[in-house]
Short mmCIF file of C-alpha atoms and ligand atoms in Angstrom, two decimals:
data_model
loop_
_atom_site.label_atom_id
_atom_site.label_comp_id
_atom_site.label_asym_id
_atom_site.label_seq_id
_atom_site.Cartn_x
_atom_site.Cartn_y
_atom_site.Cartn_z
CA MET A 1 -7.15 -9.83 24.68
CA GLN A 2 -6.99 -12.33 22.22
CA ARG A 3 -10.60 -12.37 20.48
CA LEU A 4 -11.70 -16.25 21.75
CA GLU A 5 -9.92 -16.05 24.58
CA ASN A 6 -11.85 -19.02 26.90
CA LYS A 7 -13.79 -19.89 24.35
CA ILE A 8 -13.85 -24.02 23.29
CA ALA A 9 -14.93 -24.28 19.76
CA LEU A 10 -15.91 -27.39 17.12
CA VAL A 11 -15.07 -27.35 13.32
CA THR A 12 -16.00 -29.52 11.34
CA GLY A 13 -13.76 -30.98 8.21
CA ALA A 14 -11.08 -29.24 9.20
CA GLY A 15 -8.41 -31.38 8.84
CA GLN A 16 -7.09 -29.48 5.29
CA GLY A 17 -8.41 -26.11 3.36
CA ILE A 18 -10.88 -23.68 4.86
CA GLY A 19 -11.82 -25.70 8.49
CA GLN A 20 -8.67 -26.25 9.00
CA ALA A 21 -7.62 -22.07 8.18
CA MET A 22 -10.80 -21.25 10.82
CA ALA A 23 -9.06 -23.85 12.81
CA THR A 24 -5.78 -21.89 13.36
CA GLN A 25 -7.64 -18.33 13.32
CA PHE A 26 -9.20 -19.67 16.01
CA ALA A 27 -6.30 -21.02 18.70
CA ARG A 28 -4.16 -18.25 17.56
CA GLU A 29 -6.88 -15.49 19.06
CA GLY A 30 -7.02 -18.33 22.37
CA ALA A 31 -9.15 -20.41 21.63
CA GLU A 32 -9.44 -24.63 22.74
CA VAL A 33 -10.95 -26.36 19.13
CA TYR A 34 -11.92 -29.13 18.30
CA ILE A 35 -10.76 -30.28 14.93
CA ALA A 36 -13.05 -33.12 13.71
CA ASP A 37 -12.46 -34.25 9.98
CA LEU A 38 -12.99 -38.08 8.84
CA ASP A 39 -9.38 -38.26 7.87
CA GLU A 40 -7.13 -39.73 10.87
CA THR A 41 -4.13 -38.27 9.30
CA ASN A 42 -5.38 -34.61 8.38
CA ALA A 43 -7.13 -33.91 11.54
CA ARG A 44 -3.75 -35.22 13.58
CA THR A 45 -1.39 -33.48 11.83
CA ALA A 46 -3.79 -29.74 11.50
CA SER A 47 -4.01 -30.60 15.84
CA GLU A 48 -0.37 -30.36 16.53
CA GLN A 49 -0.03 -27.95 13.71
CA ILE A 50 -1.80 -26.23 16.65
CA ALA A 51 0.30 -26.90 19.25
CA GLU A 52 3.20 -26.35 17.20
CA ALA A 53 2.19 -22.89 17.55
CA GLY A 54 1.98 -22.61 20.49
CA GLY A 55 -1.91 -23.54 20.30
CA SER A 56 -4.68 -26.00 22.30
CA ALA A 57 -6.19 -28.31 19.41
CA HIS A 58 -7.83 -31.61 20.04
CA PRO A 59 -8.21 -34.26 16.65
CA LEU A 60 -11.91 -35.33 16.34
CA VAL A 61 -12.19 -38.82 13.69
CA ALA A 62 -16.12 -38.25 12.48
CA ASP A 63 -18.18 -38.22 9.74
CA VAL A 64 -21.23 -35.71 10.21
CA THR A 65 -23.39 -38.60 8.11
CA ASN A 66 -22.70 -40.72 10.97
CA PRO A 67 -24.66 -40.24 14.35
CA ASP A 68 -22.95 -42.59 16.58
CA ASP A 69 -19.69 -40.81 15.32
CA VAL A 70 -21.15 -37.30 15.26
CA ALA A 71 -22.97 -38.78 19.61
CA ALA A 72 -19.49 -39.71 20.62
CA MET A 73 -18.22 -36.24 19.12
CA TYR A 74 -19.83 -34.60 21.83
CA GLU A 75 -19.57 -36.89 24.69
CA GLN A 76 -15.52 -36.57 24.30
CA ILE A 77 -15.89 -32.91 24.32
CA LYS A 78 -18.76 -32.86 26.79
CA SER A 79 -15.49 -34.76 28.92
CA LYS A 80 -12.89 -32.41 28.42
CA SER A 81 -14.84 -29.96 28.40
CA GLY A 82 -18.18 -29.51 29.73
CA HIS A 83 -19.63 -26.88 26.77
CA LEU A 84 -19.07 -25.62 23.53
CA ASN A 85 -19.15 -21.85 22.73
CA ILE A 86 -18.49 -22.14 18.75
CA LEU A 87 -19.45 -24.57 16.18
CA VAL A 88 -18.69 -24.63 12.71
CA ASN A 89 -20.40 -26.61 9.89
CA ASN A 90 -17.80 -26.95 7.42
CA ALA A 91 -17.42 -30.09 5.80
CA GLY A 92 -18.84 -30.28 2.25
CA ILE A 93 -18.22 -32.00 -0.63
CA HIS A 94 -18.66 -30.88 -4.08
CA ILE A 95 -19.86 -33.06 -7.04
CA ARG A 96 -20.31 -31.19 -10.48
CA THR A 97 -22.87 -33.13 -13.20
CA ASP A 98 -25.53 -32.46 -15.07
CA PHE A 99 -28.61 -32.37 -13.24
CA ARG A 100 -30.25 -35.12 -15.42
CA HIS A 101 -27.37 -37.93 -14.63
CA ALA A 102 -27.16 -36.66 -11.23
CA ASP A 103 -28.71 -40.22 -9.72
CA ASP A 104 -29.97 -40.98 -6.56
CA GLU A 105 -27.10 -41.82 -4.81
CA THR A 106 -25.14 -38.95 -5.60
CA VAL A 107 -28.29 -36.67 -4.56
CA ASP A 108 -28.12 -38.89 -1.27
CA LYS A 109 -24.91 -38.82 -0.71
CA VAL A 110 -24.28 -34.38 -1.22
CA PHE A 111 -27.55 -33.72 1.18
CA ASP A 112 -26.23 -36.66 3.55
CA VAL A 113 -22.61 -34.83 3.61
CA ASN A 114 -23.73 -30.71 2.92
CA LEU A 115 -26.77 -30.30 4.66
CA ARG A 116 -27.97 -33.19 6.79
CA GLY A 117 -24.92 -32.98 8.28
CA VAL A 118 -25.06 -29.59 9.40
CA ILE A 119 -28.87 -30.58 10.74
CA ARG A 120 -27.27 -33.60 12.54
CA CYS A 121 -24.35 -31.33 14.17
CA ALA A 122 -26.25 -28.07 14.57
CA ARG A 123 -29.28 -30.21 16.60
CA GLU A 124 -27.00 -32.61 18.12
CA GLY A 125 -24.65 -29.55 19.42
CA PHE A 126 -27.49 -27.97 21.33
CA ASP A 127 -27.18 -29.06 25.01
CA LEU A 128 -23.54 -28.39 25.11
CA LEU A 129 -24.07 -24.24 22.60
CA ARG A 130 -26.27 -23.92 25.48
CA ALA A 131 -24.06 -25.03 28.33
CA SER A 132 -22.00 -22.29 27.51
CA GLU A 133 -24.60 -19.43 27.75
CA ASN A 134 -22.91 -17.39 25.10
CA GLY A 135 -22.73 -19.93 22.26
CA CYS A 136 -23.09 -19.16 18.25
CA ILE A 137 -22.57 -21.04 15.05
CA ILE A 138 -21.40 -20.26 11.71
CA ASN A 139 -22.82 -22.71 8.57
CA LEU A 140 -20.59 -22.71 5.57
CA SER A 141 -22.48 -21.94 2.68
CA SER A 142 -21.84 -20.87 -0.55
CA ILE A 143 -21.96 -17.92 -2.82
CA MET A 144 -23.58 -21.10 -4.83
CA ALA A 145 -26.61 -21.35 -2.89
CA GLU A 146 -27.57 -18.47 -4.26
CA ASN A 147 -25.35 -17.69 -7.51
CA HIS A 148 -25.64 -20.86 -10.15
CA VAL A 149 -23.22 -22.34 -12.48
CA ARG A 150 -23.82 -25.35 -14.78
CA GLN A 151 -23.69 -28.67 -13.40
CA LEU A 152 -24.01 -27.57 -9.99
CA SER A 153 -27.27 -27.35 -8.88
CA ILE A 154 -27.56 -30.44 -6.18
CA TYR A 155 -24.51 -28.85 -4.65
CA ALA A 156 -26.22 -25.47 -4.54
CA THR A 157 -29.30 -27.21 -3.21
CA THR A 158 -28.00 -28.05 -0.08
CA LYS A 159 -26.02 -25.02 0.18
CA GLY A 160 -29.81 -23.07 -0.60
CA GLY A 161 -30.54 -25.20 2.38
CA VAL A 162 -27.37 -23.91 4.61
CA SER A 163 -28.50 -20.77 4.03
CA SER A 164 -32.14 -21.12 4.76
CA LEU A 165 -32.02 -23.37 7.94
CA SER A 166 -29.29 -20.82 9.53
CA ARG A 167 -31.44 -18.57 9.08
CA ALA A 168 -34.40 -20.22 10.82
CA LEU A 169 -32.64 -21.57 13.47
CA ALA A 170 -31.39 -18.15 14.23
CA LEU A 171 -34.67 -17.67 15.53
CA GLU A 172 -34.99 -20.99 17.45
CA TYR A 173 -31.63 -21.24 19.17
CA ALA A 174 -32.18 -16.78 20.24
CA PRO A 175 -33.92 -17.31 23.34
CA TYR A 176 -30.34 -18.93 24.54
CA ASN A 177 -28.48 -16.99 23.53
CA ILE A 178 -27.02 -18.90 20.67
CA ARG A 179 -26.16 -16.86 17.30
CA VAL A 180 -26.54 -18.77 14.26
CA ASN A 181 -24.63 -17.06 10.61
CA TYR A 182 -23.25 -18.35 7.82
CA LEU A 183 -20.57 -17.59 5.44
CA LEU A 184 -21.01 -17.84 1.73
CA PRO A 185 -17.20 -17.87 -0.26
CA GLY A 186 -17.08 -17.55 -3.89
CA PHE A 187 -13.91 -19.17 -5.52
CA ILE A 188 -11.53 -20.07 -2.82
CA ASP A 189 -8.11 -22.44 -3.73
CA THR A 190 -8.63 -25.35 -2.16
CA GLU A 191 -8.21 -29.27 -2.03
CA LEU A 192 -12.08 -28.93 -2.89
CA THR A 193 -12.11 -26.50 -5.90
CA LYS A 194 -8.33 -27.82 -7.14
CA ARG A 195 -10.08 -28.85 -10.66
CA PHE A 196 -10.76 -24.99 -11.43
CA THR A 197 -8.45 -23.16 -9.53
CA LYS A 198 -5.10 -25.99 -11.33
CA ASN A 199 -7.15 -25.68 -15.09
CA PRO A 200 -5.27 -22.92 -16.23
CA VAL A 201 -8.17 -21.77 -19.06
CA ILE A 202 -11.15 -22.10 -15.91
CA SER A 203 -8.83 -20.32 -13.74
CA LYS A 204 -8.04 -17.01 -16.22
CA GLU A 205 -12.24 -17.12 -16.53
CA LEU A 206 -13.01 -16.90 -13.02
CA ILE A 207 -10.57 -14.54 -11.91
CA ASP A 208 -11.30 -12.46 -15.03
CA ARG A 209 -14.79 -12.49 -13.39
CA THR A 210 -13.39 -11.82 -9.55
CA PRO A 211 -13.63 -7.60 -8.93
CA LEU A 212 -10.78 -8.43 -6.50
CA ARG A 213 -8.73 -10.53 -9.94
CA ARG A 214 -7.57 -13.67 -7.10
CA PHE A 215 -8.93 -16.69 -6.20
CA GLY A 216 -9.80 -16.10 -2.16
CA THR A 217 -7.79 -18.01 -0.02
CA PRO A 218 -8.52 -20.10 3.15
CA ASP A 219 -7.67 -17.43 5.53
CA ASP A 220 -9.80 -14.92 3.84
CA VAL A 221 -12.89 -17.20 4.52
CA ALA A 222 -11.09 -18.15 8.15
CA LYS A 223 -11.03 -13.54 9.25
CA ALA A 224 -14.33 -13.30 8.18
CA ALA A 225 -15.07 -16.74 10.60
CA LEU A 226 -13.58 -15.30 12.83
CA TYR A 227 -15.80 -11.69 12.75
CA LEU A 228 -18.64 -13.98 13.69
CA ALA A 229 -16.91 -16.01 16.04
CA SER A 230 -15.88 -12.89 18.50
CA ASP A 231 -17.84 -10.78 21.06
CA ASP A 232 -17.93 -8.50 18.01
CA ALA A 233 -20.39 -10.12 16.68
CA ALA A 234 -22.45 -10.24 19.47
CA PHE A 235 -26.25 -8.72 18.24
CA ILE A 236 -25.15 -10.29 14.76
CA THR A 237 -27.46 -13.48 14.12
CA GLY A 238 -29.46 -14.61 11.41
CA MET A 239 -26.50 -12.88 8.81
CA GLY A 240 -24.85 -14.53 5.52
CA LEU A 241 -21.95 -12.81 4.97
CA THR A 242 -20.41 -12.90 1.71
CA VAL A 243 -16.02 -13.23 1.23
CA ASP A 244 -15.94 -13.91 -2.35
CA GLY A 245 -13.91 -10.37 -3.89
CA GLY A 246 -17.29 -9.61 -5.53
CA VAL A 247 -17.82 -12.43 -7.90
CA SER A 248 -21.74 -12.63 -6.58
CA ILE A 249 -22.18 -8.12 -7.48
CA THR A 250 -21.00 -9.35 -11.45
CA VAL A 251 -23.81 -10.01 -13.60
P1 LIG B 301 -11.90 -29.27 1.90
O1 LIG B 301 -10.08 -29.15 1.37
O2 LIG B 301 -12.51 -30.54 0.33
O3 LIG B 301 -11.75 -29.66 2.96
C1 LIG B 301 -13.39 -29.97 2.75
C2 LIG B 301 -12.59 -30.89 4.40
O4 LIG B 301 -14.36 -31.25 5.04
C3 LIG B 301 -12.15 -32.51 3.98
O5 LIG B 301 -10.74 -32.40 5.51
C4 LIG B 301 -13.06 -33.80 4.61
O6 LIG B 301 -11.93 -34.64 4.26
C5 LIG B 301 -14.09 -32.78 4.82
N1 LIG B 301 -15.52 -34.66 4.96
C6 LIG B 301 -16.00 -34.38 4.04
N2 LIG B 301 -16.74 -35.03 3.79
C7 LIG B 301 -16.79 -35.18 5.62
C8 LIG B 301 -17.08 -35.69 6.43
N3 LIG B 301 -19.01 -36.44 6.00
N4 LIG B 301 -17.73 -36.08 7.22
C9 LIG B 301 -16.45 -34.90 8.25
N5 LIG B 301 -15.78 -34.34 7.38
C10 LIG B 301 -16.08 -34.88 5.43
O7 LIG B 301 -13.19 -28.17 0.81
P2 LIG B 301 -13.63 -26.38 1.34
O8 LIG B 301 -12.86 -25.52 0.11
O9 LIG B 301 -11.77 -25.97 2.92
O10 LIG B 301 -14.45 -26.58 1.33
C11 LIG B 301 -15.17 -26.61 3.23
C12 LIG B 301 -16.45 -26.16 3.15
O11 LIG B 301 -16.70 -24.72 3.08
C13 LIG B 301 -17.69 -26.72 2.01
O12 LIG B 301 -18.52 -27.05 2.89
C14 LIG B 301 -17.34 -25.78 1.04
O13 LIG B 301 -19.31 -26.17 0.89
C15 LIG B 301 -16.94 -24.79 1.41
N6 LIG B 301 -17.37 -23.94 0.55
C16 LIG B 301 -16.25 -23.77 -0.19
C17 LIG B 301 -15.48 -22.89 -1.38
C18 LIG B 301 -14.57 -23.14 -1.97
O14 LIG B 301 -14.45 -22.46 -3.17
N7 LIG B 301 -13.49 -23.96 -1.35
C19 LIG B 301 -16.50 -22.41 -1.77
C20 LIG B 301 -18.33 -22.57 -0.97
C21 LIG B 301 -18.08 -22.92 -0.01
P3 LIG B 301 -11.60 -35.52 3.59
O15 LIG B 301 -10.45 -35.11 3.07
O16 LIG B 301 -10.83 -36.31 4.19
O17 LIG B 301 -12.50 -35.98 2.90
#
C-alpha cells in the first residue's frame, strides 16, 4: 500500500527545487499530482519525469500572485479531479537586501509571492479541500521565521507570517477535517540558495554551523512533507516541522 494512494495533490512552484522533489515523492507514493509553476517548461519537464517513472502528474502554469491564474488552476483541478487532498504552498522568492534599502516595490514583491500567494491559494482552495473530506495544507516557512541572518529581514517577515497563518488556519479549517502544518527548512541546496551554496567561503561557514555538517537536499524536505501529507499525520495540525540538520538549535 502506497502512502498517498488515491490522493490528489497540488504543489505550487513545483517546476524545480524543493517543490519538484515534493511532487516527485508524492507521485512515487501514489498521489496524482498537479505541478504548478510560473515556468511552463519546468512544469512540463517535471510532470514528464514523473510520468516516465510511472507516476501521474499534470503541469499547470500559474503565478500565485495572480488571482486569475489561481482561479484557473483550481478550475482545472475541479474539472479533472473534483477535489483536492493535499495543497503545498511552496512557491517562494528570496530577496537579500539591507533593510534600510528595501523599497516598497521590493517589499511588495516578496510579500506578494511568499505571503499573499499562500493566503490566496489556501483561501481559494478551501472548497476543493473540503470536498475531499480528508484535506491538508503544508506551507513552506523557513528557519528564518525565527532565526535571523543579516539582509533577510523582509524574507524572514514573510516566513514568520506563513508560520503564524498556518497555526491560525489550522484552527479555522479543523472543523472541515483539513489539517494545516508548515515546514521550516534550513539551508537546502537549490537555485534559491545557490549564491551561498556555490560560494566556497560562505558554503564552508554554513556547513560548519550545521551540526549534521552538510546542506539539506530537496529530498530531505520532501520526505518530511510526505509524512505531514500522509494519514500517518492524521492527528497533527497547526505544527511546524524543522528540517535543518540541527542548525537552529545552535547559538
Ligand atoms: P527555488 O528552487 O527557487 O524554486 C521555487 C520555485 O517557485 C521556482 O520553480 C519558481 O519558478 C517558483 N515560483 C516563484 N515565484 C512564483 C510565483 N509567483 N508563482 C508560482 N511559482 C513561483 O526555491 P526552493 O529553494 O525550492 O524553495 C521552495 C520554498 O522553500 C520557498 O518557499 C522557499 O522560501 C522555501 N525555503 C527554501 C529554503 C532553501 O534553503 N532552499 C529554506 C527555507 C525555506 P521560477 O523558477 O520560474 O521563478
